[in-house]
Short mmCIF file of C-alpha atoms in Angstrom, two decimals:
data_model
loop_
_atom_site.label_atom_id
_atom_site.label_comp_id
_atom_site.label_asym_id
_atom_site.label_seq_id
_atom_site.Cartn_x
_atom_site.Cartn_y
_atom_site.Cartn_z
CA UNK A 1 105.48 133.90 110.40
CA UNK A 2 106.55 132.41 107.57
CA UNK A 3 110.30 131.07 108.40
CA UNK A 4 110.78 130.19 104.68
CA UNK A 5 110.46 134.27 103.66
CA UNK A 6 113.55 134.77 106.74
CA UNK A 7 115.69 132.13 105.37
CA UNK A 8 115.22 133.67 101.83
CA UNK A 9 116.10 136.98 102.95
CA UNK A 10 118.18 136.60 105.29
CA UNK A 11 121.36 135.65 102.68
CA UNK A 12 120.11 138.69 100.30
CA UNK A 13 120.87 140.76 103.24
CA UNK A 14 123.99 139.89 104.69
CA UNK A 15 125.54 141.30 100.60
CA UNK A 16 124.75 144.37 102.33
CA UNK A 17 126.88 143.63 105.02
CA UNK A 18 129.71 145.39 103.19
CA UNK A 19 128.43 148.47 102.78
CA UNK A 20 127.45 148.65 106.19
CA UNK A 21 130.31 148.07 107.52
CA UNK A 22 132.26 150.30 105.47
CA UNK A 23 129.50 153.06 106.30
CA UNK A 24 130.36 151.37 110.05
CA UNK A 25 134.55 151.65 109.80
CA UNK A 26 134.55 155.14 107.98
CA UNK A 27 132.55 157.32 109.67
CA UNK A 28 133.93 156.38 113.14
CA UNK A 29 137.26 157.11 111.50
CA UNK A 30 136.27 160.20 109.78
CA UNK A 31 135.08 160.88 113.24
CA UNK A 32 136.79 160.23 116.11
CA UNK A 33 139.73 162.05 114.16
CA UNK A 34 137.93 165.14 114.06
CA UNK A 35 136.59 164.53 117.66
CA UNK A 36 140.25 165.03 119.17
CA UNK A 37 140.17 168.61 116.77
CA UNK A 38 137.11 169.95 118.89
CA UNK A 39 138.37 168.49 121.80
CA UNK A 40 141.40 170.31 121.45
CA UNK A 41 139.98 173.45 120.99
CA UNK A 42 137.37 172.97 123.70
CA UNK A 43 140.23 172.18 125.57
CA UNK A 44 142.21 175.31 124.69
CA UNK A 45 141.34 177.39 126.86
CA UNK A 46 141.05 179.99 124.36
CA UNK A 47 137.25 181.48 124.11
CA UNK A 48 137.40 181.51 120.24
CA UNK A 49 138.74 178.19 120.00
CA UNK A 50 136.19 176.89 122.84
CA UNK A 51 133.82 178.33 121.60
CA UNK A 52 132.68 176.87 117.84
CA UNK A 53 133.45 173.53 119.98
CA UNK A 54 130.68 173.43 121.99
CA UNK A 55 128.84 175.48 119.49
CA UNK A 56 129.24 172.26 117.82
CA UNK A 57 128.95 169.70 119.71
CA UNK A 58 125.42 170.99 121.03
CA UNK A 59 123.83 171.37 117.31
CA UNK A 60 125.17 168.20 116.09
CA UNK A 61 123.69 166.37 119.67
CA UNK A 62 119.70 168.06 119.20
CA UNK A 63 119.33 167.34 116.34
CA UNK A 64 117.74 164.18 115.40
CA UNK A 65 120.13 162.12 113.13
CA UNK A 66 117.54 161.10 109.98
CA UNK A 67 117.29 165.21 109.61
CA UNK A 68 121.09 165.66 108.93
CA UNK A 69 121.51 162.75 106.35
CA UNK A 70 118.46 164.61 104.45
CA UNK A 71 119.65 167.88 105.04
CA UNK A 72 122.86 167.34 103.70
CA UNK A 73 121.47 164.54 101.15
CA UNK A 74 117.96 167.15 99.64
CA UNK A 75 118.96 170.09 101.19
CA UNK A 76 122.01 171.95 100.37
CA UNK A 77 121.55 170.80 97.16
CA UNK A 78 119.21 173.03 95.89
CA UNK A 79 122.55 175.32 96.31
CA UNK A 80 123.73 175.85 93.14
CA UNK A 81 126.91 177.08 93.05
CA UNK A 82 127.72 174.09 95.14
CA UNK A 83 126.99 171.42 92.47
CA UNK A 84 128.79 173.34 90.42
CA UNK A 85 131.97 173.12 93.45
CA UNK A 86 134.16 169.62 94.55
CA UNK A 87 132.38 169.49 96.64
CA UNK A 88 129.47 167.55 94.72
CA UNK A 89 131.69 165.33 94.29
CA UNK A 90 131.49 164.03 97.79
CA UNK A 91 128.06 165.16 97.62
CA UNK A 92 126.32 164.21 94.53
CA UNK A 93 126.97 160.51 96.30
CA UNK A 94 124.81 158.71 98.35
CA UNK A 95 126.93 156.89 100.16
CA UNK A 96 129.64 160.48 100.69
CA UNK A 97 126.61 162.19 102.18
CA UNK A 98 125.89 158.75 104.38
CA UNK A 99 129.18 159.03 105.86
CA UNK A 100 129.52 162.28 105.88
CA UNK A 101 126.35 163.47 108.14
CA UNK A 102 127.20 160.17 111.04
CA UNK A 103 131.34 161.62 110.76
CA UNK A 104 129.76 165.37 111.97
CA UNK A 105 127.32 163.68 114.20
CA UNK A 106 129.88 160.61 115.81
CA UNK A 107 132.73 163.51 115.93
CA UNK A 108 129.93 164.89 118.50
CA UNK A 109 129.26 162.41 121.08
CA UNK A 110 133.05 161.12 120.51
CA UNK A 111 133.72 164.51 121.49
CA UNK A 112 131.82 164.81 124.86
CA UNK A 113 132.97 161.13 125.74
CA UNK A 114 136.92 162.04 125.14
CA UNK A 115 136.34 165.53 127.39
CA UNK A 116 134.78 163.56 130.37
CA UNK A 117 138.07 161.03 130.36
CA UNK A 118 140.73 164.21 130.03
CA UNK A 119 138.40 165.75 133.24
CA UNK A 120 138.82 162.37 134.63
CA UNK A 121 142.25 162.60 135.25
CA UNK A 122 143.23 163.42 138.09
CA UNK A 123 144.53 166.02 139.02
CA UNK A 124 147.21 165.07 141.99
CA UNK A 125 149.09 163.53 139.02
CA UNK A 126 149.45 166.52 136.45
CA UNK A 127 150.22 167.99 139.56
CA UNK A 128 153.62 165.89 139.43
CA UNK A 129 153.66 165.79 136.09
CA UNK A 130 154.53 169.87 136.50
CA UNK A 131 156.41 169.48 139.57
CA UNK A 132 159.47 166.66 137.03
CA UNK A 133 158.98 169.77 134.60
CA UNK A 134 156.84 168.77 132.09
CA UNK A 135 155.68 171.08 129.73
CA UNK A 136 151.54 170.82 129.17
CA UNK A 137 152.26 169.72 125.99
CA UNK A 138 154.37 166.99 127.27
CA UNK A 139 152.05 166.19 130.38
CA UNK A 140 149.22 166.10 128.30
CA UNK A 141 150.95 163.78 125.50
CA UNK A 142 152.37 161.38 128.37
CA UNK A 143 150.07 161.72 130.83
CA UNK A 144 146.27 163.20 129.87
CA UNK A 145 145.96 161.22 126.94
CA UNK A 146 147.19 157.77 127.97
CA UNK A 147 144.66 157.97 131.47
CA UNK A 148 141.97 159.76 129.13
CA UNK A 149 141.66 157.34 126.09
CA UNK A 150 140.88 154.72 129.09
CA UNK A 151 138.26 155.93 130.96
CA UNK A 152 136.89 156.35 128.34
CA UNK A 153 137.08 153.50 126.01
CA UNK A 154 134.26 151.81 127.70
CA UNK A 155 131.62 155.31 126.41
CA UNK A 156 133.36 155.41 122.85
CA UNK A 157 132.49 151.30 122.16
CA UNK A 158 128.70 151.71 124.13
CA UNK A 159 128.86 155.07 120.08
CA UNK A 160 129.96 152.49 118.04
CA UNK A 161 127.19 150.29 119.15
CA UNK A 162 124.62 152.86 117.60
CA UNK A 163 127.04 153.98 115.80
CA UNK A 164 126.15 150.38 113.27
CA UNK A 165 122.33 150.75 114.20
CA UNK A 166 122.54 154.10 112.77
CA UNK A 167 124.18 153.15 109.07
CA UNK A 168 120.15 151.28 108.74
CA UNK A 169 119.20 155.69 108.34
CA UNK A 170 121.40 155.55 104.68
CA UNK A 171 119.28 153.72 102.95
CA UNK A 172 116.06 155.99 103.71
CA UNK A 173 118.59 158.15 101.39
CA UNK A 174 118.30 154.86 98.57
CA UNK A 175 121.87 153.20 99.20
CA UNK A 176 121.81 149.41 100.27
CA UNK A 177 123.70 148.38 102.66
CA UNK A 178 121.34 145.62 105.89
CA UNK A 179 118.44 147.40 105.78
CA UNK A 180 117.99 148.82 101.87
CA UNK A 181 117.81 145.26 100.50
CA UNK A 182 115.18 144.28 103.81
CA UNK A 183 113.25 146.98 102.38
CA UNK A 184 113.46 145.73 99.56
CA UNK A 185 112.89 142.11 100.21
CA UNK A 186 109.34 144.26 101.71
CA UNK A 187 108.83 145.83 99.47
CA UNK A 188 109.08 142.08 97.03
CA UNK A 189 107.38 139.91 99.67
CA UNK A 190 104.86 142.24 101.89
CA UNK A 191 106.12 140.18 104.50
CA UNK A 192 107.89 142.82 107.17
CA UNK A 193 108.10 140.61 110.01
CA UNK A 194 109.75 138.08 108.74
CA UNK A 195 112.24 140.09 106.97
CA UNK A 196 112.64 143.00 110.05
CA UNK A 197 113.04 140.02 112.57
CA UNK A 198 115.21 138.18 110.59
CA UNK A 199 117.61 141.65 109.95
CA UNK A 200 116.97 143.08 113.15
CA UNK A 201 118.60 139.19 114.55
CA UNK A 202 121.88 140.11 112.34
CA UNK A 203 122.47 144.21 113.69
CA UNK A 204 122.19 142.21 117.45
CA UNK A 205 125.06 139.73 116.20
CA UNK A 206 126.86 142.67 114.97
CA UNK A 207 126.80 144.84 118.53
CA UNK A 208 127.68 141.98 120.29
CA UNK A 209 130.90 141.94 118.43
CA UNK A 210 131.36 144.87 118.89
CA UNK A 211 131.02 144.75 122.04
CA UNK A 212 133.42 141.93 122.88
CA UNK A 213 135.91 143.00 120.39
CA UNK A 214 135.93 146.46 122.67
CA UNK A 215 136.03 144.64 125.57
CA UNK A 216 139.23 142.86 124.32
CA UNK A 217 140.36 146.19 123.61
CA UNK A 218 139.76 147.39 126.99
CA UNK A 219 141.19 144.76 129.41
CA UNK A 220 144.52 144.72 127.02
CA UNK A 221 144.32 148.38 126.71
CA UNK A 222 143.25 148.70 130.95
CA UNK A 223 145.64 145.91 131.63
CA UNK A 224 148.60 147.42 134.03
CA UNK A 225 144.94 148.92 136.12
CA UNK A 226 143.10 145.90 136.21
CA UNK A 227 143.56 145.12 140.49
CA UNK A 228 144.27 141.48 141.23
CA UNK A 229 143.09 139.38 143.78
CA UNK A 230 145.85 138.26 146.56
CA UNK B 1 79.14 149.37 145.88
CA UNK B 2 78.71 146.20 143.78
CA UNK B 3 76.26 148.91 142.33
CA UNK B 4 78.66 150.94 141.28
CA UNK B 5 80.81 148.45 138.87
CA UNK B 6 77.41 146.89 137.00
CA UNK B 7 76.82 150.58 136.22
CA UNK B 8 81.07 151.07 135.37
CA UNK B 9 80.91 147.55 133.32
CA UNK B 10 77.38 148.82 131.68
CA UNK B 11 79.43 152.77 130.34
CA UNK B 12 82.29 150.55 129.64
CA UNK B 13 79.76 148.09 127.41
CA UNK B 14 78.39 151.29 126.10
CA UNK B 15 80.84 152.74 124.49
CA UNK B 16 82.08 148.89 123.32
CA UNK B 17 78.84 148.58 121.27
CA UNK B 18 78.68 151.91 120.25
CA UNK B 19 82.27 151.39 119.45
CA UNK B 20 82.37 149.21 116.66
CA UNK B 21 78.75 150.44 115.33
CA UNK B 22 81.26 153.67 115.11
CA UNK B 23 83.97 151.82 113.03
CA UNK B 24 81.19 149.65 110.97
CA UNK B 25 79.98 152.17 109.10
CA UNK B 26 83.38 154.18 108.47
CA UNK B 27 85.90 152.39 105.72
CA UNK B 28 89.74 153.73 107.10
CA UNK B 29 91.72 154.75 102.62
CA UNK B 30 95.47 154.29 102.37
CA UNK B 31 97.11 156.91 100.05
CA UNK B 32 99.86 158.65 100.35
CA UNK B 33 98.90 162.25 100.32
CA UNK B 34 102.15 163.12 98.25
CA UNK B 35 101.41 162.13 94.97
CA UNK B 36 100.05 165.02 92.73
CA UNK B 37 97.56 164.78 90.39
CA UNK B 38 95.80 160.84 92.64
CA UNK B 39 96.48 162.37 95.84
CA UNK B 40 97.86 165.37 97.62
CA UNK B 41 96.98 167.63 99.27
CA UNK B 42 96.66 171.47 98.70
CA UNK B 43 97.90 174.51 100.13
CA UNK B 44 95.06 174.44 102.81
CA UNK B 45 95.81 171.03 103.72
CA UNK B 46 93.08 169.77 102.48
CA UNK B 47 92.94 166.05 100.62
CA UNK B 48 92.23 166.13 96.82
CA UNK B 49 93.53 163.80 93.41
CA UNK B 50 91.77 161.73 90.81
CA UNK B 51 92.44 159.82 93.77
CA UNK B 52 90.56 161.20 96.22
CA UNK B 53 86.88 161.71 93.83
CA UNK B 54 87.04 158.20 93.10
CA UNK B 55 87.31 157.10 96.72
CA UNK B 56 84.53 160.26 97.39
CA UNK B 57 82.57 158.88 94.72
CA UNK B 58 82.40 154.87 95.99
CA UNK B 59 81.83 156.00 99.20
CA UNK B 60 78.69 157.38 98.13
CA UNK B 61 77.61 154.68 96.10
CA UNK B 62 77.77 152.94 99.34
CA UNK B 63 76.77 155.34 101.58
CA UNK B 64 79.68 155.27 103.98
CA UNK B 65 81.86 157.50 106.03
CA UNK B 66 85.46 157.66 104.51
CA UNK B 67 88.21 158.45 106.80
CA UNK B 68 91.74 158.61 105.06
CA UNK B 69 95.55 157.20 106.69
CA UNK B 70 98.71 158.44 104.38
CA UNK B 71 100.54 155.92 103.86
CA UNK B 72 104.35 155.57 102.14
CA UNK B 73 104.33 154.15 99.61
CA UNK B 74 106.58 151.10 99.88
CA UNK B 75 104.91 150.08 102.90
CA UNK B 76 101.15 150.54 101.89
CA UNK B 77 99.77 146.61 101.46
CA UNK B 78 101.61 145.42 104.16
CA UNK B 79 100.16 148.61 106.54
CA UNK B 80 96.82 147.16 104.65
CA UNK B 81 98.06 143.71 106.39
CA UNK B 82 97.99 144.44 109.23
CA UNK B 83 95.38 146.45 109.44
CA UNK B 84 95.61 149.96 109.34
CA UNK B 85 93.68 150.50 106.91
CA UNK B 86 90.19 148.78 105.51
CA UNK B 87 90.57 149.45 101.09
CA UNK B 88 94.33 151.07 99.61
CA UNK B 89 93.29 153.96 97.08
CA UNK B 90 96.22 155.03 95.54
CA UNK B 91 97.47 154.52 92.21
CA UNK B 92 97.75 150.93 92.58
CA UNK B 93 98.38 149.06 89.97
CA UNK B 94 96.89 145.74 89.47
CA UNK B 95 99.05 142.48 89.23
CA UNK B 96 99.50 139.80 89.95
CA UNK B 97 102.50 139.26 92.27
CA UNK B 98 100.08 141.74 94.79
CA UNK B 99 97.01 139.31 94.00
CA UNK B 100 99.09 137.08 95.92
CA UNK B 101 98.55 138.15 98.78
CA UNK B 102 95.36 141.20 98.36
CA UNK B 103 92.71 141.21 97.00
CA UNK B 104 91.42 144.32 94.06
CA UNK B 105 88.41 145.86 92.72
CA UNK B 106 87.00 146.03 89.17
CA UNK B 107 90.19 148.74 87.60
CA UNK B 108 89.24 152.79 87.33
CA UNK B 109 92.41 153.79 86.02
CA UNK B 110 95.05 152.62 82.58
CA UNK B 111 98.64 152.24 84.13
CA UNK B 112 101.21 152.36 82.13
CA UNK B 113 105.11 153.43 82.73
CA UNK B 114 107.29 156.53 80.69
CA UNK B 115 110.39 157.78 81.25
CA UNK B 116 112.03 161.12 82.10
CA UNK B 117 115.20 162.66 81.86
CA UNK B 118 117.20 165.91 80.34
CA UNK B 119 116.51 167.73 77.26
CA UNK B 120 119.37 166.75 74.61
CA UNK B 121 121.57 164.19 76.07
CA UNK B 122 121.17 162.23 72.62
CA UNK B 123 120.75 158.98 73.64
CA UNK B 124 118.94 156.10 71.81
CA UNK B 125 117.01 154.30 74.83
CA UNK B 126 114.66 152.55 72.04
CA UNK B 127 115.01 151.43 69.09
CA UNK B 128 111.88 152.22 66.00
CA UNK B 129 109.96 149.47 67.25
CA UNK B 130 109.37 151.12 71.25
CA UNK B 131 111.25 147.51 72.39
CA UNK B 132 114.56 149.21 74.89
CA UNK B 133 118.20 148.78 73.36
CA UNK B 134 119.09 146.87 76.14
CA UNK B 135 122.78 147.88 75.21
CA UNK B 136 122.13 151.01 76.16
CA UNK B 137 120.83 151.27 80.18
CA UNK B 138 123.93 149.37 81.10
CA UNK B 139 125.06 151.29 84.04
CA UNK B 140 122.54 153.81 83.63
CA UNK B 141 121.30 155.44 86.49
CA UNK B 142 117.85 154.96 86.19
CA UNK B 143 115.29 156.03 90.02
CA UNK B 144 111.85 153.62 90.91
CA UNK B 145 109.84 153.87 94.17
CA UNK B 146 110.95 150.65 95.19
CA UNK B 147 108.22 148.70 94.74
CA UNK B 148 106.76 149.84 92.13
CA UNK B 149 105.05 148.18 89.12
CA UNK B 150 108.23 149.65 86.99
CA UNK B 151 109.85 148.36 89.94
CA UNK B 152 109.21 145.01 88.80
CA UNK B 153 109.34 146.29 84.84
CA UNK B 154 113.42 147.20 85.03
CA UNK B 155 114.54 144.33 87.30
CA UNK B 156 113.34 141.53 85.00
CA UNK B 157 113.79 143.49 81.02
CA UNK B 158 117.10 145.87 81.71
CA UNK B 159 119.07 144.28 84.64
CA UNK B 160 122.47 146.17 83.03
CA UNK B 161 120.58 149.38 84.24
CA UNK B 162 121.78 150.67 87.70
CA UNK B 163 118.53 151.30 89.97
CA UNK B 164 118.59 153.56 92.27
CA UNK B 165 115.66 152.73 94.51
CA UNK B 166 113.07 155.72 96.33
CA UNK B 167 110.82 155.39 99.32
CA UNK B 168 108.39 157.95 96.99
CA UNK B 169 107.84 160.34 93.68
CA UNK B 170 108.84 163.84 95.33
CA UNK B 171 112.91 162.55 96.80
CA UNK B 172 112.48 160.22 92.99
CA UNK B 173 111.97 163.87 90.93
CA UNK B 174 114.78 165.76 93.75
CA UNK B 175 117.35 162.95 91.84
CA UNK B 176 116.64 163.18 88.42
CA UNK B 177 117.10 167.49 89.02
CA UNK B 178 120.86 167.53 91.08
CA UNK B 179 121.56 164.66 88.51
CA UNK B 180 122.10 161.69 90.88
CA UNK B 181 119.78 159.40 88.56
CA UNK B 182 120.23 159.38 84.41
CA UNK B 183 116.82 159.46 83.92
CA UNK B 184 113.79 157.96 86.06
CA UNK B 185 110.72 155.74 85.27
CA UNK B 186 107.53 156.86 86.54
CA UNK B 187 103.52 157.71 85.67
CA UNK B 188 103.53 159.74 82.70
CA UNK B 189 100.35 162.03 83.65
CA UNK B 190 102.01 162.43 86.90
CA UNK B 191 105.69 163.57 85.02
CA UNK B 192 103.14 165.91 82.35
CA UNK B 193 101.28 167.62 84.87
CA UNK B 194 103.61 167.88 88.17
CA UNK B 195 106.79 168.24 86.72
CA UNK B 196 107.41 168.40 82.88
CA UNK B 197 104.71 171.30 82.33
CA UNK B 198 106.03 173.61 85.03
CA UNK B 199 108.93 173.07 86.58
CA UNK B 200 111.31 170.92 84.95
CA UNK B 201 109.61 172.44 81.71
CA UNK B 202 112.74 172.29 79.25
CA UNK B 203 114.82 171.50 81.10
CA UNK B 204 113.54 167.42 81.53
CA UNK B 205 111.05 165.51 78.86
CA UNK B 206 110.06 161.99 77.84
CA UNK B 207 112.78 159.59 76.82
CA UNK B 208 110.61 156.96 76.22
CA UNK B 209 107.51 155.34 74.85
CA UNK B 210 104.49 155.18 77.03
CA UNK B 211 105.13 152.02 77.55
CA UNK B 212 101.76 148.88 78.78
CA UNK B 213 102.39 145.95 79.26
CA UNK B 214 99.98 144.21 81.04
CA UNK B 215 102.40 141.93 82.22
CA UNK B 216 104.13 144.19 84.37
CA UNK B 217 101.74 146.65 85.17
CA UNK B 218 98.49 144.84 84.81
CA UNK B 219 94.53 145.84 82.94
CA UNK B 220 94.72 149.00 85.02
CA UNK B 221 95.52 150.85 88.44
CA UNK B 222 92.42 149.53 91.46
CA UNK B 223 90.66 150.10 94.97
CA UNK B 224 92.75 147.05 96.86
CA UNK B 225 92.05 145.08 100.04
CA UNK B 226 92.35 142.71 102.02
CA UNK B 227 91.21 138.47 101.30
CA UNK B 228 88.32 137.97 102.81
CA UNK B 229 85.93 140.70 101.70
CA UNK B 230 85.00 139.95 99.19
CA UNK B 231 80.98 140.89 99.18
CA UNK B 232 82.47 144.64 99.50
CA UNK B 233 84.96 143.68 97.18
CA UNK B 234 82.16 143.56 94.42
CA UNK B 235 80.34 146.46 95.80
CA UNK B 236 83.03 148.70 95.03
CA UNK B 237 83.36 147.18 91.72
CA UNK B 238 79.91 148.12 90.68
CA UNK B 239 79.70 150.87 92.28
CA UNK B 240 83.05 152.39 90.16
CA UNK B 241 81.24 150.75 87.22
CA UNK B 242 78.46 152.71 87.67
CA UNK B 243 80.86 156.23 88.06
CA UNK B 244 82.31 155.39 84.91
CA UNK B 245 78.02 154.41 83.27
CA UNK B 246 77.37 157.46 84.67
CA UNK B 247 80.21 159.78 83.12
CA UNK B 248 81.63 160.22 86.76
CA UNK B 249 85.81 158.63 86.37
CA UNK B 250 85.16 160.84 83.12
CA UNK B 251 84.25 164.05 84.60
CA UNK B 252 87.05 162.99 87.99
CA UNK B 253 89.85 163.17 85.32
CA UNK B 254 88.59 165.61 83.38
CA UNK B 255 89.50 168.08 86.40
CA UNK B 256 93.08 166.99 86.08
CA UNK B 257 93.64 166.36 82.36
CA UNK B 258 93.00 166.57 78.95
CA UNK B 259 92.00 163.09 78.99
CA UNK B 260 90.54 160.30 80.12
CA UNK B 261 92.24 157.94 82.05
CA UNK B 262 89.74 155.14 81.67
CA UNK B 263 88.90 152.28 79.78
CA UNK B 264 84.94 152.49 79.31
CA UNK B 265 85.09 148.73 78.82
CA UNK B 266 85.87 148.79 82.12
CA UNK B 267 82.06 148.81 82.45
CA UNK B 268 80.99 145.96 81.37
#
């Protein structure tokens, strides 16, 4: 273990933190929007909406994200028509491919997280809402959604940390995120232990940061529900 | 009860001794197994290619058995250092930087590089004297393998080029075909055989002269091994020299190329 190699590698790897965060935030944003759409499809009560959403979640949760990245990056360009379409603007770029793959994947997981939240909202509350003459849309927006979000939040925070780690896979398709830079440094120094251990420390600190901020968000959103002694 | 324990211990000891002698006669060889025509798997799953032939030739001279281990290029030296295998016979050029970490035998193949790009782009990348024109490379997307000598050459000579790093040759060729990179720097022997004379014929061509800079590419390709194995290294170098003298290296090369890919002077 040579400490100076680790210390040299650290600032270089941190140069990729911006890209890691871009991947994280874009994939999270797009994925969450997708998840809301899929959730609405799943709980719509119409089979022709619910079934495709179920199939989607099944497929994307049932395949490794690395395989999904490879299919999107190496597989899709095999189709000539795709390379001539507008989609190529996104798919030509490894960054676009990585965001797409991560977003599609995270969308499937967040759908299930949100559905768990929705299902755990007490029936009695919805019946009370109906008794007050609220329409089903009103009940969803004013009763189900706020409660479901609060319930789903811890699992959602978990998913963000999981996504942070998945961004490292983008380095397999030529992106110079923190992991990509680390692999290049390893290739130059032939010192995998030193470099990857300092990389692991960076990820751990980021995960800790996300966990702390999610705690604060949870505390804020759940401030009316917190029981206080006395 | 005690007797049984003793017998058991004896068995374990015997297994350990036997296991030890078995590994002493087998050398594990690391290579990519995907780097045609130097080391790759044939349709029926067997390893073949110039590196494989050289490895077998050396093992015959040394009287040892070989076990091939497939390893991704960028992790080749770390894997050797971590004792995942004993030798690298994977078209690895002998460079000063690599020699800080590992030892090399005498060379068994020449080491040059060349750029491949699409036909008819009209790029003026190299001057009449064969030197690269730095301005032409500005913003050009160039695919190279991470941890390759070509990567080092580009970083030193043409820092304005936009380098895209790959972990192996195959994905790099794929991205050239998909238009994600403008040109790639690669081994011309490999490019000619596995791409330019086949799938890429008429669509891709060499867009540079052969680049031969021993400062970056080293004197040639050698067998890599962990430091502190001088006796084995010298035996391998001797075996390689014998293979050159006996015309074996030429024979291996002519199986694939219409020309030998070593230097006869290495036999001395």
